[in-house]
Structures are given as C-alpha cells and as structure tokens.
Amino acid sequence: MVDTSTKSISLNSLGIKNAKVRYQLTSDELHEETIKNEQGVASSLGAIAVNTGEFTGRSPQDRFIVKDEVTKDLVWWSDINIPFESEKFDALYNKVVNYLSEKEIYVRDSYACADENYKLNIRVVNEYPWSNMFAYNMFLRPREEELVNFSPEWTVINAPGFMANPEVDGTRQHNFAILNFSKKIALIGGTGYTGEIKKGIFSALNFILPVYKNTLPMHCSANVGKEGDTAIFFGLSGTGKTTLSTDPERSLIGDDEHGWTSENRVFNFEGGCYAKVINLSQEQEPEIFAAIKKGAILENVIMDENGVIDFTDTSITQNTRVSYPINHIENIKTPSIGENPKNIFFLTADAFGVLPPISKLTPSQAAYHFISGYTAKVAGTEAGVNEPTPSFSACFGAPFMPLHPTKYAEMLSNKMQEAGVHVWLINTGWSGGKYGVGRRMPLKYTRAMITAVLEGKLGNYTYEDYHIHSVFGVAQPRTCPGVPTELLSPRATWNDDEAYYKEAFKLSNAFRHNFKKYEKFANEEIRRGGPQRYAF
C-alpha cells in the first residue's frame, strides 16, 4: 500500500535500499527539480529542454529479451529479439539496484491501456527527474484514490548513469534495455534516451496482448470522426503519423501505440505523445506546436540565449523530439477509445519518388505491405547514406515485436475482413523524381487525400475511377478533390518514363528481396500482394 498523504514508498522489495524516494511528484515539481539539478533549461515556450547525452535515439542492437520458460517457444528469436540469459539478467539487475541504492531517485505509479479490460499497472523507477517527467507524460495517470491500493504488474527500472561491463554482464556494450517476462521487469541502463522507457512497455504489450488477450497491438496513431468512425495510421518515424492523425476536424485517440480488440474497439496504450520536432512550424502543425508549453519535454533541440528554439537545427541529431500529455492537444477523445474502424492508412516516405501519393490496397496487398513496413532513408540522415535507401520494418514496428511478424499480419488481416475496413497506402515522400531531384509531397495535398478518403469522395473501385500501377499493382485514383490531378500519377510527374521505371523496379526488387525471409511463413494470397519482378 502507498501512503499518499506523505508521498512515501518503500523499494525494498526491488532490492533498492536506503534511497531517498521522490514519489509521484507533479509535472511542475519534476520541471523544477530538473532545472535545480542543472539537467535542463526552460525554453521560451515554457517546455523544458534536456539533452539525452550519448544516445539520441534507441539502440536496437542493445535490446534483449530474457530467454526462459515463458518466452523460449513463443518469441521470434532474431537480430531484433536477442536472447539474454536469466542468470546474467539477475546478476546485472542486482548491480543496477545496488547502484540506485542510497541515491535520490524518482518513482511513479501509472498504467498503460485506456480500456479497463486491458489495463496494465506500471511502476517506473528513474535516476533522473526528467525521465520521471517523461513517464508522467507518456503513461496513463491514475487518480489519487487509485494509488491507495496500487499494485504494479510491471516495473521499469531506468538508470542512465549505470554503465554495464559487456565482458562480465553479457551485454554488447555499456548500454542495454532488457525485458524479463517472467519477472515482469524492463531494465534499462547506460542511455538517457527516454524512448527506451515507453518502447519497453510497448514491447511487453506486443507479447502480452496477442498471446493472452486475443488483441492486436499496433504501432500506429488513431483518431475518430464526428460520426464515430475510427481511422488508423501506421508508419515509421518521419512518415507523418503524428502530424496526419492530429486533425482539428477529428478527435485524437492516440499518437503511437494502440490495441485492436476482439470487440472491434481501438484503445490507446499511452497518456501522451512523443513527436519529432525536426522542421516543426506553427503554420504547418499548429496543434503540435501549441502543445509545446510547460509540462512538455524537448529533447536535443538547439536554443539561443533567450530560450528560442531553432527547430531546423540538427547539429545534435535529426531525431529531435517533444513529449507532452495528450491533454496538451485540444481535440482529444476521452477516454482514448474508438469504435468502428473504417479506414487504415499505411504511411511511407518514399525517397525513390515512385509510389503513388495515394493508392487503395487489396487484402493481400495490405498483408504484404504490413509485413514489409517500408519507408526510405534519405541522403545525409546517416553516415554513408548518399542516395535513397529502402528501409523495411515488419509491421511498421519490428524492433518492438517479440512474436513473428506473420502472427501480427494474420491478426490484422482477420480484423480487417471482420470489420470491413479499407486500406490505403499513402506516400508522404517525393514526387517528380527521387530525393535530390523531385520535391517532398506538400502536406496540404496529403491532408486533402486523407480527407477525401474519410469523406468517401474517392469514387468507386472501378476502371473509370482508378488506374492499376504497372509495377506495384496498387490502384491509384484518377482524381481527388483538392489535389492537382497530375500529382496522382507518379510516372507522369517525372517526365522521363525510362528513368521512372528504372527506379520503380529498383524499389520493386528491394521489396521482393526483403520479403524472402517471410515467404515460407506467408500463404500464396499474401505473396501475390507484392510488386512485379524487375522487367528490364
């Protein structure tokens, strides 16, 4: 039991001894603690700005799952789900809790999953106040009376200042993020990047929900219209998932992580948003810009001496971010649950410039593209990347998926058919040529395409209204309200058929090569959903 009157709590059961525990501090208190400890600075917008240190993003090669009786036959062991020995985990855990003992630490009780039937109680133990503030923002916040008899099912222990010894501890290097499903612990050390905290619980739910709850976990955003129709947006980082789901005409269910139940409900896992802010502008993304105020945390941004942020400055990282409670967005769904899913959007930033800006997918194509999870890296975003490079992440979230990707694809396919949803592929990337030649698809046109879908204005699925792409086989609409017709055909925007088809088949081959590792697990219908072979 927690003594909420004095905000005290014992961590002896975790092995943390004689620590000065700062329990359930408010957002304002954590904001002030961060400034007092000289770990952050207030920006001119009111949000606190922190630097996450050595790591400004996740480190997928340093994410492990303990291999034991619970996981050994269920987890898809791979270079994504890397096994870790139980004995090594226990020894490393003891080192981490000894490190945290006798320190001032920050503890927060919270939960994931807005649907009461799927609620997961979480205790988060942080070395730094701003990490605890991130947990306040990103997880769901219990009412005071819920804390009296709060019993955590999962525990996150986060010690950025603890460095592992790889030769002794079994890690790859000094940082690590390890899930132990038997002990229900996420152990994170050696990295200050806060995304490891939220993705640790997301990864846990990606195992728990399909295995025990017959519920599909999804790396997606979602919103709901005035008529109660839910739209789901899948997409990797940089494809516009947060931006496009934040729509003043629709209520936001959530930004990044959701479950789709057997009762045909979609619920948010989280209580906040974690958005990229690279090139953010008040004009293009007013809702997100307005959410950056006191209570939000900016990560790795550059500010001048007056605290004014330069959102275009990537001198620390391209992965500049902000976390904020979902109620910093005005138009939200409360509780964060939607009914009646009608449309699913797969978002990709195609830097080859060959995919249509919008196309309709058949069920087999939807399953194929879901398993593929395509976007592209562009020149300059990583060392050695000098031209567009395909990037595939199964289920649009492979680093967080403990089960085999076809398990999630099968669940999605079944739910799509049961609910009668339509699936659309949206290219938020380049038009009129590949990266460096063409230009990025204007956001206003992408918004217009999505609005046309949601309002049922893209015609019937017939030859008169749609054209079948000769390489990718997807159906691209011939017209769309609010969008210049010439933009709807990627080939027409190039003015060079030979150059266009050369790039199109290059990407087609990359799809087919990537899919080879899934072919033996996929049925013939899914395999037919892929693009054509190289024809030159």
XYZ file of C-alpha atoms in Angstrom:
536
model
C 0.000 0.000 0.000
C 1.151 3.525 -0.788
C 0.977 6.329 1.785
C -0.348 9.072 -0.483
C -0.560 11.603 2.324
C 3.229 11.756 2.685
C 4.090 10.577 -0.834
C 6.325 7.842 0.554
C 7.017 4.369 -0.743
C 9.409 1.532 0.060
C 11.507 -0.066 -2.668
C 12.975 -2.806 -0.501
C 11.094 -5.464 -2.480
C 13.017 -4.349 -5.568
C 16.342 -4.556 -3.757
C 16.822 -0.770 -3.667
C 17.965 0.141 -0.146
C 18.125 3.438 1.723
C 17.251 5.543 -1.311
C 15.694 8.968 -0.961
C 12.498 8.233 -2.862
C 10.687 11.140 -4.522
C 7.314 9.506 -5.148
C 4.616 10.701 -7.536
C 5.920 14.232 -7.955
C 3.804 16.525 -10.090
C 4.881 17.637 -13.540
C 5.666 21.118 -12.189
C 7.770 19.668 -9.363
C 9.766 17.499 -11.784
C 10.224 20.510 -14.081
C 11.713 22.484 -11.190
C 13.837 19.545 -9.979
C 15.373 19.235 -13.439
C 16.308 22.910 -13.515
C 17.612 22.823 -9.924
C 19.818 19.818 -10.789
C 21.084 21.690 -13.871
C 19.852 18.885 -16.127
C 17.530 21.038 -18.202
C 16.663 24.601 -19.208
C 13.266 26.245 -19.665
C 12.593 27.278 -23.255
C 10.784 30.438 -24.340
C 7.680 28.288 -24.981
C 7.635 27.101 -21.363
C 8.631 23.499 -22.105
C 11.812 22.225 -20.509
C 14.690 21.290 -22.829
C 17.062 18.436 -21.971
C 19.978 16.710 -23.650
C 19.767 12.909 -23.535
C 23.537 12.539 -23.802
C 25.382 9.917 -25.804
C 22.214 8.331 -27.166
C 19.679 10.476 -29.025
C 17.648 7.504 -30.249
C 17.008 3.871 -29.488
C 19.815 1.329 -29.786
C 18.125 -1.744 -31.356
C 21.238 -3.938 -31.148
C 21.255 -3.460 -27.377
C 17.657 -4.569 -26.775
C 17.332 -8.049 -25.261
C 14.644 -10.453 -24.062
C 15.335 -12.972 -21.334
C 15.019 -16.458 -22.798
C 13.219 -18.688 -20.305
C 10.203 -20.967 -19.953
C 7.771 -18.147 -20.764
C 9.495 -16.894 -23.912
C 11.645 -19.663 -25.396
C 8.968 -21.175 -27.674
C 6.966 -18.012 -28.429
C 9.439 -15.215 -29.164
C 10.802 -14.885 -32.713
C 14.485 -15.018 -31.802
C 16.451 -12.935 -34.286
C 18.783 -9.957 -34.599
C 15.780 -7.934 -33.384
C 14.763 -10.125 -30.448
C 18.144 -11.013 -28.980
C 18.142 -13.673 -26.220
C 19.601 -12.913 -22.790
C 20.404 -15.482 -20.101
C 18.298 -15.489 -16.913
C 21.379 -15.768 -14.695
C 23.045 -12.852 -16.456
C 19.874 -10.784 -16.023
C 19.724 -11.496 -12.283
C 23.360 -10.525 -11.799
C 23.002 -7.312 -13.827
C 19.736 -6.429 -12.073
C 21.458 -6.708 -8.700
C 24.217 -4.366 -9.878
C 21.678 -1.788 -11.076
C 19.600 -1.770 -7.870
C 22.792 -1.532 -5.791
C 23.788 1.438 -7.951
C 20.438 3.120 -7.247
C 20.543 2.367 -3.516
C 21.264 5.375 -1.265
C 20.633 7.747 -4.199
C 17.863 10.268 -4.657
C 15.511 8.594 -7.134
C 12.111 9.304 -8.654
C 9.257 6.801 -8.616
C 5.962 6.986 -10.456
C 2.949 4.652 -10.477
C 0.976 4.726 -13.703
C -0.677 2.394 -16.147
C -0.957 1.532 -19.827
C -4.081 0.769 -21.897
C -7.074 3.116 -21.758
C -9.546 0.222 -21.951
C -10.196 -1.006 -18.385
C -10.343 -4.615 -19.590
C -6.691 -4.448 -20.689
C -5.208 -2.113 -18.075
C -1.568 -2.779 -17.108
C -0.308 -1.211 -13.858
C 3.290 0.020 -14.084
C 5.812 1.286 -11.539
C 8.613 3.393 -13.054
C 11.853 3.959 -11.119
C 14.076 6.688 -12.555
C 17.509 8.023 -11.705
C 16.703 11.446 -13.226
C 13.691 13.731 -12.614
C 13.165 14.495 -16.321
C 12.992 10.772 -17.098
C 10.250 10.509 -14.480
C 8.514 13.515 -16.033
C 8.615 11.659 -19.354
C 6.879 8.706 -17.657
C 4.266 11.138 -16.277
C 3.649 12.438 -19.789
C 3.633 9.156 -21.666
C 1.829 6.682 -19.415
C -1.745 6.997 -18.191
C -2.135 8.844 -14.912
C -4.085 7.192 -12.053
C -6.468 9.182 -9.885
C -5.369 9.793 -6.286
C -7.776 7.178 -4.925
C -6.411 4.582 -7.350
C -2.960 4.942 -5.823
C -4.009 3.869 -2.313
C -4.042 0.159 -3.121
C -1.930 0.364 -6.274
C -0.251 -2.923 -7.154
C 2.217 -2.780 -10.075
C 2.188 -5.671 -12.525
C 5.275 -4.461 -14.427
C 8.255 -2.461 -13.214
C 10.548 -0.245 -15.273
C 13.959 0.427 -13.723
C 15.799 3.187 -15.573
C 19.395 4.059 -14.639
C 21.029 6.138 -17.392
C 24.200 6.666 -15.346
C 24.895 2.947 -14.829
C 27.343 1.502 -17.337
C 27.439 -2.246 -17.938
C 30.641 -4.204 -18.385
C 29.978 -6.244 -21.559
C 32.592 -8.889 -20.798
C 31.034 -9.614 -17.402
C 27.381 -8.664 -17.839
C 26.612 -10.267 -21.207
C 25.615 -7.042 -22.937
C 27.000 -5.865 -26.289
C 28.253 -2.581 -24.883
C 27.655 -0.407 -21.804
C 24.004 0.420 -22.593
C 21.101 -2.042 -22.525
C 17.318 -2.430 -22.499
C 16.222 -5.876 -21.300
C 12.724 -7.343 -20.934
C 12.109 -10.154 -18.465
C 8.605 -11.557 -18.988
C 8.831 -13.975 -16.057
C 9.747 -11.277 -13.555
C 7.807 -8.563 -15.429
C 10.682 -6.108 -15.389
C 12.071 -3.744 -18.015
C 15.691 -2.985 -17.071
C 17.294 -0.001 -18.824
C 20.777 1.373 -18.261
C 23.597 3.338 -19.854
C 21.303 5.501 -22.001
C 19.367 8.673 -21.264
C 17.145 8.378 -24.331
C 13.633 8.333 -22.891
C 12.111 6.463 -25.828
C 13.573 3.260 -24.363
C 11.145 3.604 -21.426
C 7.974 3.776 -23.491
C 9.135 1.224 -26.055
C 9.995 -1.226 -23.277
C 6.362 -1.335 -22.154
C 5.146 -1.279 -25.765
C 7.292 -4.341 -26.494
C 5.891 -6.077 -23.418
C 2.316 -5.403 -24.556
C 3.169 -6.660 -28.040
C 3.714 -10.044 -26.398
C 1.046 -9.962 -23.693
C -1.935 -8.821 -25.779
C -1.802 -11.294 -28.693
C -0.662 -14.259 -26.574
C -3.046 -13.825 -23.634
C -5.762 -11.345 -24.680
C -6.533 -12.071 -28.376
C -5.857 -8.394 -29.086
C -3.728 -6.926 -31.868
C -1.097 -4.430 -30.674
C -0.277 -1.776 -33.278
C 2.473 0.802 -33.817
C 0.043 3.393 -35.092
C -1.837 6.587 -34.358
C -5.629 6.808 -34.430
C -8.414 9.351 -34.500
C -12.191 9.348 -34.672
C -14.639 11.418 -36.716
C -17.856 13.124 -35.673
C -19.838 10.109 -36.960
C -17.845 7.747 -34.731
C -15.684 6.227 -37.474
C -12.127 5.375 -36.413
C -9.107 5.815 -38.676
C -5.767 4.087 -38.028
C -2.392 5.403 -39.234
C 0.596 3.046 -39.430
C 4.007 4.473 -40.225
C 7.659 4.536 -39.277
C 9.420 7.576 -37.871
C 9.375 10.534 -40.245
C 6.395 9.431 -42.345
C 3.869 11.817 -40.770
C 1.991 9.539 -38.374
C 1.670 12.094 -35.578
C 1.090 15.028 -37.919
C -1.635 13.419 -40.023
C -3.583 11.929 -37.138
C -3.659 15.311 -35.351
C -6.627 16.744 -37.225
C -8.767 19.650 -35.960
C -11.839 18.018 -37.551
C -11.318 14.671 -35.781
C -10.656 13.703 -32.159
C -7.252 12.210 -31.425
C -7.361 8.783 -29.778
C -3.600 8.457 -29.557
C -0.267 9.187 -31.133
C 1.745 5.974 -31.359
C 0.585 2.747 -29.687
C -2.836 1.086 -29.753
C -4.656 -2.195 -29.333
C -7.486 -3.537 -31.528
C -9.758 -5.808 -29.521
C -11.933 -8.738 -30.498
C -14.895 -6.448 -29.673
C -13.762 -4.169 -32.548
C -12.541 -1.362 -30.297
C -9.296 0.556 -30.681
C -7.696 1.850 -27.484
C -4.628 3.935 -26.735
C -1.816 2.401 -24.695
C -0.485 5.783 -23.611
C -1.364 9.043 -21.936
C 0.770 11.312 -24.084
C 2.505 11.975 -27.372
C 6.163 11.714 -28.367
C 6.559 13.668 -31.584
C 9.503 14.501 -33.804
C 10.034 18.254 -33.990
C 12.551 18.476 -36.821
C 11.434 21.406 -39.020
C 8.311 21.903 -36.903
C 6.410 25.080 -37.728
C 3.386 26.740 -36.180
C 1.845 27.197 -39.637
C 2.164 23.567 -40.793
C 1.460 21.785 -37.488
C -0.360 24.227 -35.188
C -1.740 21.594 -32.779
C 1.659 20.054 -32.054
C 3.341 23.468 -31.839
C 0.734 24.635 -29.314
C 1.349 21.519 -27.201
C 4.934 22.651 -26.539
C 4.372 24.505 -23.287
C 5.123 23.953 -19.609
C 4.701 20.262 -18.905
C 6.320 19.233 -22.189
C 9.896 17.987 -22.528
C 12.013 18.888 -25.552
C 14.899 16.560 -26.335
C 18.177 17.528 -28.015
C 16.974 20.782 -29.579
C 19.142 23.868 -30.042
C 18.110 27.139 -28.371
C 19.585 30.617 -28.290
C 20.432 32.544 -25.107
C 16.771 33.607 -24.804
C 15.484 30.045 -24.964
C 14.149 30.416 -28.506
C 14.227 27.054 -30.285
C 15.615 26.548 -33.769
C 13.582 23.567 -34.962
C 15.668 23.344 -38.150
C 18.947 22.809 -36.274
C 20.044 19.158 -36.414
C 23.538 19.676 -35.012
C 22.814 17.260 -32.137
C 20.517 14.872 -34.013
C 17.864 14.575 -36.700
C 15.754 12.879 -34.020
C 14.776 15.982 -32.031
C 11.579 15.263 -30.087
C 8.969 16.522 -27.669
C 6.874 14.572 -25.171
C 3.682 16.018 -23.741
C 0.500 14.760 -22.031
C -2.242 14.069 -24.551
C -4.415 16.766 -22.964
C -1.997 19.364 -24.379
C -3.899 18.657 -27.614
C -7.309 20.356 -27.529
C -9.344 17.939 -29.637
C -8.905 14.544 -27.974
C -11.167 11.542 -27.410
C -11.891 10.883 -23.739
C -11.436 8.114 -22.803
C -8.885 7.246 -25.502
C -11.028 4.561 -27.120
C -12.552 4.395 -30.601
C -15.194 2.134 -32.104
C -15.932 1.065 -35.639
C -12.588 1.222 -37.536
C -13.322 2.100 -41.177
C -10.022 3.126 -42.795
C -6.393 2.149 -42.305
C -3.556 4.233 -43.744
C -0.061 2.834 -44.307
C 2.291 5.839 -44.426
C 5.618 5.743 -46.236
C 8.128 8.450 -47.117
C 9.264 7.006 -50.451
C 12.523 8.792 -51.287
C 12.676 6.974 -54.652
C 9.625 9.026 -55.696
C 7.942 6.108 -57.469
C 4.976 5.141 -55.267
C 1.649 6.925 -55.870
C 0.801 9.591 -53.298
C -2.330 7.577 -52.528
C -3.447 4.110 -53.578
C -6.017 1.549 -52.476
C -4.800 -1.901 -51.423
C -6.462 -5.279 -51.796
C -6.479 -7.534 -48.693
C -3.460 -9.482 -49.998
C -1.573 -6.265 -50.772
C -2.437 -4.907 -47.323
C -0.980 -8.000 -45.643
C 2.140 -7.853 -47.853
C 2.777 -4.158 -47.168
C 2.082 -4.601 -43.456
C 4.692 -7.347 -43.204
C 7.103 -5.250 -45.300
C 6.717 -1.964 -43.391
C 8.512 0.165 -45.988
C 9.895 3.660 -45.848
C 13.215 5.099 -47.085
C 16.290 6.727 -45.637
C 17.482 9.807 -47.461
C 20.981 11.071 -48.118
C 22.562 12.789 -45.152
C 20.459 11.238 -42.379
C 23.074 8.590 -41.568
C 26.802 8.258 -42.200
C 27.390 6.530 -45.514
C 23.882 7.129 -46.869
C 24.472 9.035 -50.106
C 21.304 8.185 -52.026
C 17.809 6.905 -51.182
C 17.979 3.601 -49.312
C 14.980 1.289 -48.699
C 14.189 0.685 -45.043
C 11.872 -2.149 -44.026
C 10.483 -2.703 -40.537
C 7.956 -5.529 -40.291
C 4.509 -4.471 -39.067
C 5.779 -0.866 -39.081
C 7.474 -1.608 -35.762
C 9.780 -4.648 -35.957
C 12.084 -3.555 -33.101
C 9.150 -3.806 -30.680
C 7.523 -7.037 -31.902
C 8.538 -10.148 -29.912
C 6.404 -12.542 -31.995
C 6.935 -13.467 -35.643
C 5.656 -10.689 -37.958
C 3.244 -13.044 -39.720
C 1.412 -13.531 -36.396
C 0.544 -9.829 -36.290
C -0.187 -9.738 -40.043
C -2.591 -12.658 -39.691
C -4.402 -10.929 -36.824
C -4.611 -7.673 -38.800
C -5.924 -9.452 -41.899
C -8.646 -11.192 -39.870
C -9.699 -7.971 -38.165
C -9.756 -6.073 -41.469
C -12.089 -8.634 -43.004
C -14.330 -8.814 -39.932
C -14.635 -5.019 -39.726
C -14.799 -4.417 -43.480
C -12.122 -1.719 -43.367
C -10.451 -0.120 -46.389
C -6.653 0.046 -46.521
C -4.737 2.834 -48.245
C -1.045 3.335 -48.991
C -0.037 6.994 -48.571
C 3.311 8.218 -49.913
C 4.347 11.307 -47.937
C 7.737 11.218 -49.670
C 8.933 12.503 -53.022
C 7.212 13.365 -56.289
C 8.634 14.303 -59.694
C 11.882 12.447 -59.094
C 13.791 10.787 -56.290
C 15.275 12.627 -53.311
C 17.596 15.368 -54.544
C 15.699 15.708 -57.839
C 11.984 15.833 -57.027
C 10.267 17.547 -54.133
C 8.525 16.365 -50.983
C 4.784 15.888 -51.381
C 3.165 19.039 -49.928
C 1.462 18.335 -46.606
C -1.711 20.157 -47.684
C -2.219 17.679 -50.553
C -1.615 14.651 -48.335
C -4.170 16.023 -45.892
C -6.621 16.555 -48.771
C -6.211 12.931 -49.910
C -6.858 11.574 -46.423
C -9.864 13.874 -46.012
C -11.260 12.640 -49.339
C -10.975 9.037 -48.117
C -12.628 9.799 -44.782
C -15.475 11.659 -46.510
C -15.977 8.899 -49.103
C -15.076 11.105 -52.068
C -12.638 8.896 -53.981
C -15.170 7.242 -56.237
C -15.914 3.582 -56.778
C -13.263 0.917 -57.115
C -13.653 0.734 -60.909
C -11.536 1.289 -64.023
C -13.219 4.643 -64.564
C -12.105 5.927 -61.160
C -8.822 4.045 -60.605
C -5.661 3.099 -62.528
C -3.679 -0.057 -61.663
C 0.022 0.712 -61.244
C 2.027 -1.383 -63.717
C 4.847 -2.224 -61.261
C 3.299 -2.255 -57.788
C -0.198 -3.377 -58.794
C -1.902 -0.911 -56.470
C -4.987 1.070 -57.503
C -4.336 4.805 -57.758
C -7.327 7.173 -58.010
C -7.511 9.228 -61.192
C -8.875 12.314 -59.404
C -9.032 13.596 -55.845
C -10.742 16.737 -54.522
C -8.239 19.433 -53.603
C -5.267 17.732 -55.313
C -3.852 18.551 -58.775
C -4.646 15.568 -60.990
C -1.099 15.405 -62.403
C 0.281 14.670 -58.902
C -1.740 11.447 -58.585
C 0.358 9.624 -61.200
C 3.986 9.386 -60.041
C 5.180 8.417 -63.539
C 3.569 11.496 -65.080
C 5.358 13.800 -62.620
C 8.778 12.556 -63.739
C 8.562 13.484 -67.440
C 11.040 10.652 -68.083
C 9.480 7.206 -68.348
C 12.751 5.296 -68.642
C 14.254 6.926 -65.534
C 10.988 6.441 -63.635
C 10.677 2.726 -64.380
C 14.349 2.139 -63.600
C 13.793 3.487 -60.076
C 10.402 1.770 -59.741
C 11.860 -1.646 -60.482
C 14.822 -0.943 -58.206
C 12.363 -0.451 -55.341
C 10.254 -3.406 -56.509
C 13.308 -5.663 -56.279
C 14.110 -4.338 -52.811
C 10.585 -5.292 -51.669
C 10.923 -8.780 -53.088
C 14.396 -9.305 -51.624
C 13.235 -8.173 -48.175
C 10.174 -10.451 -48.306
C 12.208 -13.610 -48.943
C 12.715 -14.138 -45.198
C 8.928 -14.263 -44.700
C 7.909 -16.286 -47.781
C 7.830 -19.690 -46.106
C 5.547 -18.297 -43.401
C 3.210 -16.423 -45.786
C 0.384 -18.022 -47.768
C 0.001 -17.697 -51.535
C -2.552 -14.901 -51.234
C -0.125 -12.712 -49.271
C 2.732 -13.483 -51.663
C 0.538 -12.310 -54.567
C 0.240 -8.913 -52.880
C 3.804 -7.968 -53.781
C 5.140 -5.911 -56.720
C 6.279 -7.176 -60.135
C 9.718 -8.590 -60.855
C 12.397 -6.484 -62.461
C 11.476 -6.379 -66.153
C 14.432 -4.645 -67.825
